[in-house]
Amino acid sequence: AQSVTQLDSQVPVFEEAPVELRCNYSSSVSVYLFWYVQYPNQGLQLLLKYLSGSTLVKGINGFEAEFNKSQTSFHLRKPSVHISDTAEYFCAVSGGETSGSRLTFGEGTQLTVNP
Amino acid sequence: GAGVSQSPRYKVAKRGQDVALRCDPISGHVSLFWYQQALGQGPEFLTYFQNEAQLDKSGLPSDRFFAERPEGSVSTLKIQRTQQEDSAVYLCASSLAVGWGIDQPQHFGDGTRLSIL
């Protein structure tokens, strides 16, 4: 079975500071990895995805993530955050022989950007 | 619109009532997923359709939950004899993906917030 662990439930930062949201996964087979963002009372919006190839993935809104197979991690980073980045962020995994294309999510990290 | 549409946005029901939640996927999307998101949690998989075929319903928590997609487009998630633990946001997602393990991203609707009193 696959699982995703988001190591921080809440991350407060000041505007224009860098941020890293941590994600670890477990799976016995190759998987696809995703980061989604959820604003209040809205659905999830895809930030970026790792399928194969380069381990550094760039997404929308200036976010990027690095896939580390040996550490089974997929941490999300942004060099300078804005107030508008305040939201819940979810790491997710799909793929594998049993789960197919369904997504398995972590419990989320609430990013709060303060002025 | 161009996105996934869910209705109603909010639903309040008394314990024991039946409810039906609707999902309109993006036109042409073959795959459709339902997820349940409890307060403060990540979404959890409920069921998956490829066109009209329900290929995976392993995430449905009990036989009170039923989903259908009879014409391979609109889907309905029905919950019978609702209980308080059914209170959650129900998210629908669609994608172009066909079959297992394909990399097409899932596009999510804004969800239906279900409250059982």
mmCIF file with all atom_site columns, N, CA, C and O in Angstrom, chain A residues 11-17 81-87 110-115:
data_model
loop_
_atom_site.group_PDB
_atom_site.id
_atom_site.type_symbol
_atom_site.label_atom_id
_atom_site.label_alt_id
_atom_site.label_comp_id
_atom_site.label_asym_id
_atom_site.label_entity_id
_atom_site.label_seq_id
_atom_site.pdbx_PDB_ins_code
_atom_site.Cartn_x
_atom_site.Cartn_y
_atom_site.Cartn_z
_atom_site.occupancy
_atom_site.B_iso_or_equiv
_atom_site.pdbx_formal_charge
_atom_site.auth_seq_id
_atom_site.auth_comp_id
_atom_site.auth_asym_id
_atom_site.auth_atom_id
_atom_site.pdbx_PDB_model_num
ATOM 1  N N  . VAL A 1 11  ? 2.737  25.748 8.763  1.00 0.00 ? 11  VAL A N  1
ATOM 2  C CA . VAL A 1 11  ? 3.991  26.448 8.517  1.00 0.00 ? 11  VAL A CA 1
ATOM 3  C C  . VAL A 1 11  ? 3.691  27.941 8.405  1.00 0.00 ? 11  VAL A C  1
ATOM 4  O O  . VAL A 1 11  ? 3.094  28.388 7.424  1.00 0.00 ? 11  VAL A O  1
ATOM 5  N N  . PRO A 1 12  ? 4.047  28.719 9.431  1.00 0.00 ? 12  PRO A N  1
ATOM 6  C CA . PRO A 1 12  ? 3.901  30.179 9.341  1.00 0.00 ? 12  PRO A CA 1
ATOM 7  C C  . PRO A 1 12  ? 5.201  30.799 8.861  1.00 0.00 ? 12  PRO A C  1
ATOM 8  O O  . PRO A 1 12  ? 6.283  30.429 9.330  1.00 0.00 ? 12  PRO A O  1
ATOM 9  N N  . VAL A 1 13  ? 5.091  31.729 7.925  1.00 0.00 ? 13  VAL A N  1
ATOM 10 C CA . VAL A 1 13  ? 6.272  32.430 7.423  1.00 0.00 ? 13  VAL A CA 1
ATOM 11 C C  . VAL A 1 13  ? 5.905  33.894 7.175  1.00 0.00 ? 13  VAL A C  1
ATOM 12 O O  . VAL A 1 13  ? 4.733  34.240 7.048  1.00 0.00 ? 13  VAL A O  1
ATOM 13 N N  . PHE A 1 14  ? 6.941  34.710 7.068  1.00 0.00 ? 14  PHE A N  1
ATOM 14 C CA . PHE A 1 14  ? 6.723  36.110 6.717  1.00 0.00 ? 14  PHE A CA 1
ATOM 15 C C  . PHE A 1 14  ? 6.797  36.278 5.208  1.00 0.00 ? 14  PHE A C  1
ATOM 16 O O  . PHE A 1 14  ? 7.478  35.524 4.502  1.00 0.00 ? 14  PHE A O  1
ATOM 17 N N  . GLU A 1 15  ? 6.083  37.280 4.734  1.00 0.00 ? 15  GLU A N  1
ATOM 18 C CA . GLU A 1 15  ? 6.088  37.589 3.308  1.00 0.00 ? 15  GLU A CA 1
ATOM 19 C C  . GLU A 1 15  ? 7.506  37.808 2.809  1.00 0.00 ? 15  GLU A C  1
ATOM 20 O O  . GLU A 1 15  ? 8.341  38.375 3.513  1.00 0.00 ? 15  GLU A O  1
ATOM 21 N N  . GLU A 1 16  ? 7.775  37.309 1.612  1.00 0.00 ? 16  GLU A N  1
ATOM 22 C CA . GLU A 1 16  ? 9.059  37.384 0.908  1.00 0.00 ? 16  GLU A CA 1
ATOM 23 C C  . GLU A 1 16  ? 10.118 36.436 1.472  1.00 0.00 ? 16  GLU A C  1
ATOM 24 O O  . GLU A 1 16  ? 11.238 36.397 0.959  1.00 0.00 ? 16  GLU A O  1
ATOM 25 N N  . ALA A 1 17  ? 9.790  35.675 2.483  1.00 0.00 ? 17  ALA A N  1
ATOM 26 C CA . ALA A 1 17  ? 10.727 34.673 3.000  1.00 0.00 ? 17  ALA A CA 1
ATOM 27 C C  . ALA A 1 17  ? 10.616 33.401 2.159  1.00 0.00 ? 17  ALA A C  1
ATOM 28 O O  . ALA A 1 17  ? 9.593  33.151 1.526  1.00 0.00 ? 17  ALA A O  1
ATOM 29 N N  . VAL A 1 81  ? 7.733  33.983 -0.736 1.00 0.00 ? 81  VAL A N  1
ATOM 30 C CA . VAL A 1 81  ? 6.283  33.777 -0.716 1.00 0.00 ? 81  VAL A CA 1
ATOM 31 C C  . VAL A 1 81  ? 5.534  35.102 -0.643 1.00 0.00 ? 81  VAL A C  1
ATOM 32 O O  . VAL A 1 81  ? 6.069  36.125 -0.182 1.00 0.00 ? 81  VAL A O  1
ATOM 33 N N  . HIS A 1 82  ? 4.272  35.040 -1.084 1.00 0.00 ? 82  HIS A N  1
ATOM 34 C CA . HIS A 1 82  ? 3.380  36.197 -1.036 1.00 0.00 ? 82  HIS A CA 1
ATOM 35 C C  . HIS A 1 82  ? 2.203  35.889 -0.132 1.00 0.00 ? 82  HIS A C  1
ATOM 36 O O  . HIS A 1 82  ? 1.901  34.714 0.150  1.00 0.00 ? 82  HIS A O  1
ATOM 37 N N  . ILE A 1 83  ? 1.538  36.948 0.297  1.00 0.00 ? 83  ILE A N  1
ATOM 38 C CA . ILE A 1 83  ? 0.344  36.781 1.129  1.00 0.00 ? 83  ILE A CA 1
ATOM 39 C C  . ILE A 1 83  ? -0.646 35.841 0.457  1.00 0.00 ? 83  ILE A C  1
ATOM 40 O O  . ILE A 1 83  ? -1.281 34.994 1.098  1.00 0.00 ? 83  ILE A O  1
ATOM 41 N N  . SER A 1 84  ? -0.755 35.950 -0.861 1.00 0.00 ? 84  SER A N  1
ATOM 42 C CA . SER A 1 84  ? -1.724 35.151 -1.612 1.00 0.00 ? 84  SER A CA 1
ATOM 43 C C  . SER A 1 84  ? -1.387 33.666 -1.642 1.00 0.00 ? 84  SER A C  1
ATOM 44 O O  . SER A 1 84  ? -2.214 32.863 -2.088 1.00 0.00 ? 84  SER A O  1
ATOM 45 N N  . ASP A 1 85  ? -0.214 33.283 -1.179 1.00 0.00 ? 85  ASP A N  1
ATOM 46 C CA . ASP A 1 85  ? 0.145  31.857 -1.110 1.00 0.00 ? 85  ASP A CA 1
ATOM 47 C C  . ASP A 1 85  ? -0.455 31.177 0.114  1.00 0.00 ? 85  ASP A C  1
ATOM 48 O O  . ASP A 1 85  ? -0.347 29.951 0.266  1.00 0.00 ? 85  ASP A O  1
ATOM 49 N N  . THR A 1 86  ? -1.060 31.931 0.985  1.00 0.00 ? 86  THR A N  1
ATOM 50 C CA . THR A 1 86  ? -1.707 31.346 2.161  1.00 0.00 ? 86  THR A CA 1
ATOM 51 C C  . THR A 1 86  ? -2.805 30.389 1.714  1.00 0.00 ? 86  THR A C  1
ATOM 52 O O  . THR A 1 86  ? -3.747 30.774 1.024  1.00 0.00 ? 86  THR A O  1
ATOM 53 N N  . ALA A 1 87  ? -2.659 29.124 2.101  1.00 0.00 ? 87  ALA A N  1
ATOM 54 C CA . ALA A 1 87  ? -3.582 28.077 1.649  1.00 0.00 ? 87  ALA A CA 1
ATOM 55 C C  . ALA A 1 87  ? -3.153 26.753 2.274  1.00 0.00 ? 87  ALA A C  1
ATOM 56 O O  . ALA A 1 87  ? -2.143 26.675 2.976  1.00 0.00 ? 87  ALA A O  1
ATOM 57 N N  . GLN A 1 110 ? -0.861 23.552 6.296  1.00 0.00 ? 110 GLN A N  1
ATOM 58 C CA . GLN A 1 110 ? -1.426 24.890 6.199  1.00 0.00 ? 110 GLN A CA 1
ATOM 59 C C  . GLN A 1 110 ? -0.282 25.892 6.174  1.00 0.00 ? 110 GLN A C  1
ATOM 60 O O  . GLN A 1 110 ? 0.451  26.043 7.158  1.00 0.00 ? 110 GLN A O  1
ATOM 61 N N  . LEU A 1 111 ? -0.130 26.575 5.051  1.00 0.00 ? 111 LEU A N  1
ATOM 62 C CA . LEU A 1 111 ? 0.873  27.628 4.916  1.00 0.00 ? 111 LEU A CA 1
ATOM 63 C C  . LEU A 1 111 ? 0.198  28.968 5.174  1.00 0.00 ? 111 LEU A C  1
ATOM 64 O O  . LEU A 1 111 ? -0.793 29.303 4.514  1.00 0.00 ? 111 LEU A O  1
ATOM 65 N N  . THR A 1 112 ? 0.722  29.693 6.149  1.00 0.00 ? 112 THR A N  1
ATOM 66 C CA . THR A 1 112 ? 0.208  31.027 6.458  1.00 0.00 ? 112 THR A CA 1
ATOM 67 C C  . THR A 1 112 ? 1.320  32.031 6.263  1.00 0.00 ? 112 THR A C  1
ATOM 68 O O  . THR A 1 112 ? 2.372  31.938 6.912  1.00 0.00 ? 112 THR A O  1
ATOM 69 N N  . VAL A 1 113 ? 1.089  32.975 5.366  1.00 0.00 ? 113 VAL A N  1
ATOM 70 C CA . VAL A 1 113 ? 2.071  34.004 5.076  1.00 0.00 ? 113 VAL A CA 1
ATOM 71 C C  . VAL A 1 113 ? 1.623  35.291 5.756  1.00 0.00 ? 113 VAL A C  1
ATOM 72 O O  . VAL A 1 113 ? 0.547  35.811 5.481  1.00 0.00 ? 113 VAL A O  1
ATOM 73 N N  . ASN A 1 114 ? 2.473  35.775 6.631  1.00 0.00 ? 114 ASN A N  1
ATOM 74 C CA . ASN A 1 114 ? 2.167  36.987 7.405  1.00 0.00 ? 114 ASN A CA 1
ATOM 75 C C  . ASN A 1 114 ? 2.907  38.193 6.856  1.00 0.00 ? 114 ASN A C  1
ATOM 76 O O  . ASN A 1 114 ? 4.023  38.068 6.366  1.00 0.00 ? 114 ASN A O  1
ATOM 77 N N  . PRO A 1 115 ? 2.266  39.353 6.942  1.00 0.00 ? 115 PRO A N  1
ATOM 78 C CA . PRO A 1 115 ? 2.932  40.568 6.421  1.00 0.00 ? 115 PRO A CA 1
ATOM 79 C C  . PRO A 1 115 ? 4.083  41.003 7.317  1.00 0.00 ? 115 PRO A C  1
ATOM 80 O O  . PRO A 1 115 ? 4.190  40.589 8.463  1.00 0.00 ? 115 PRO A O  1
#
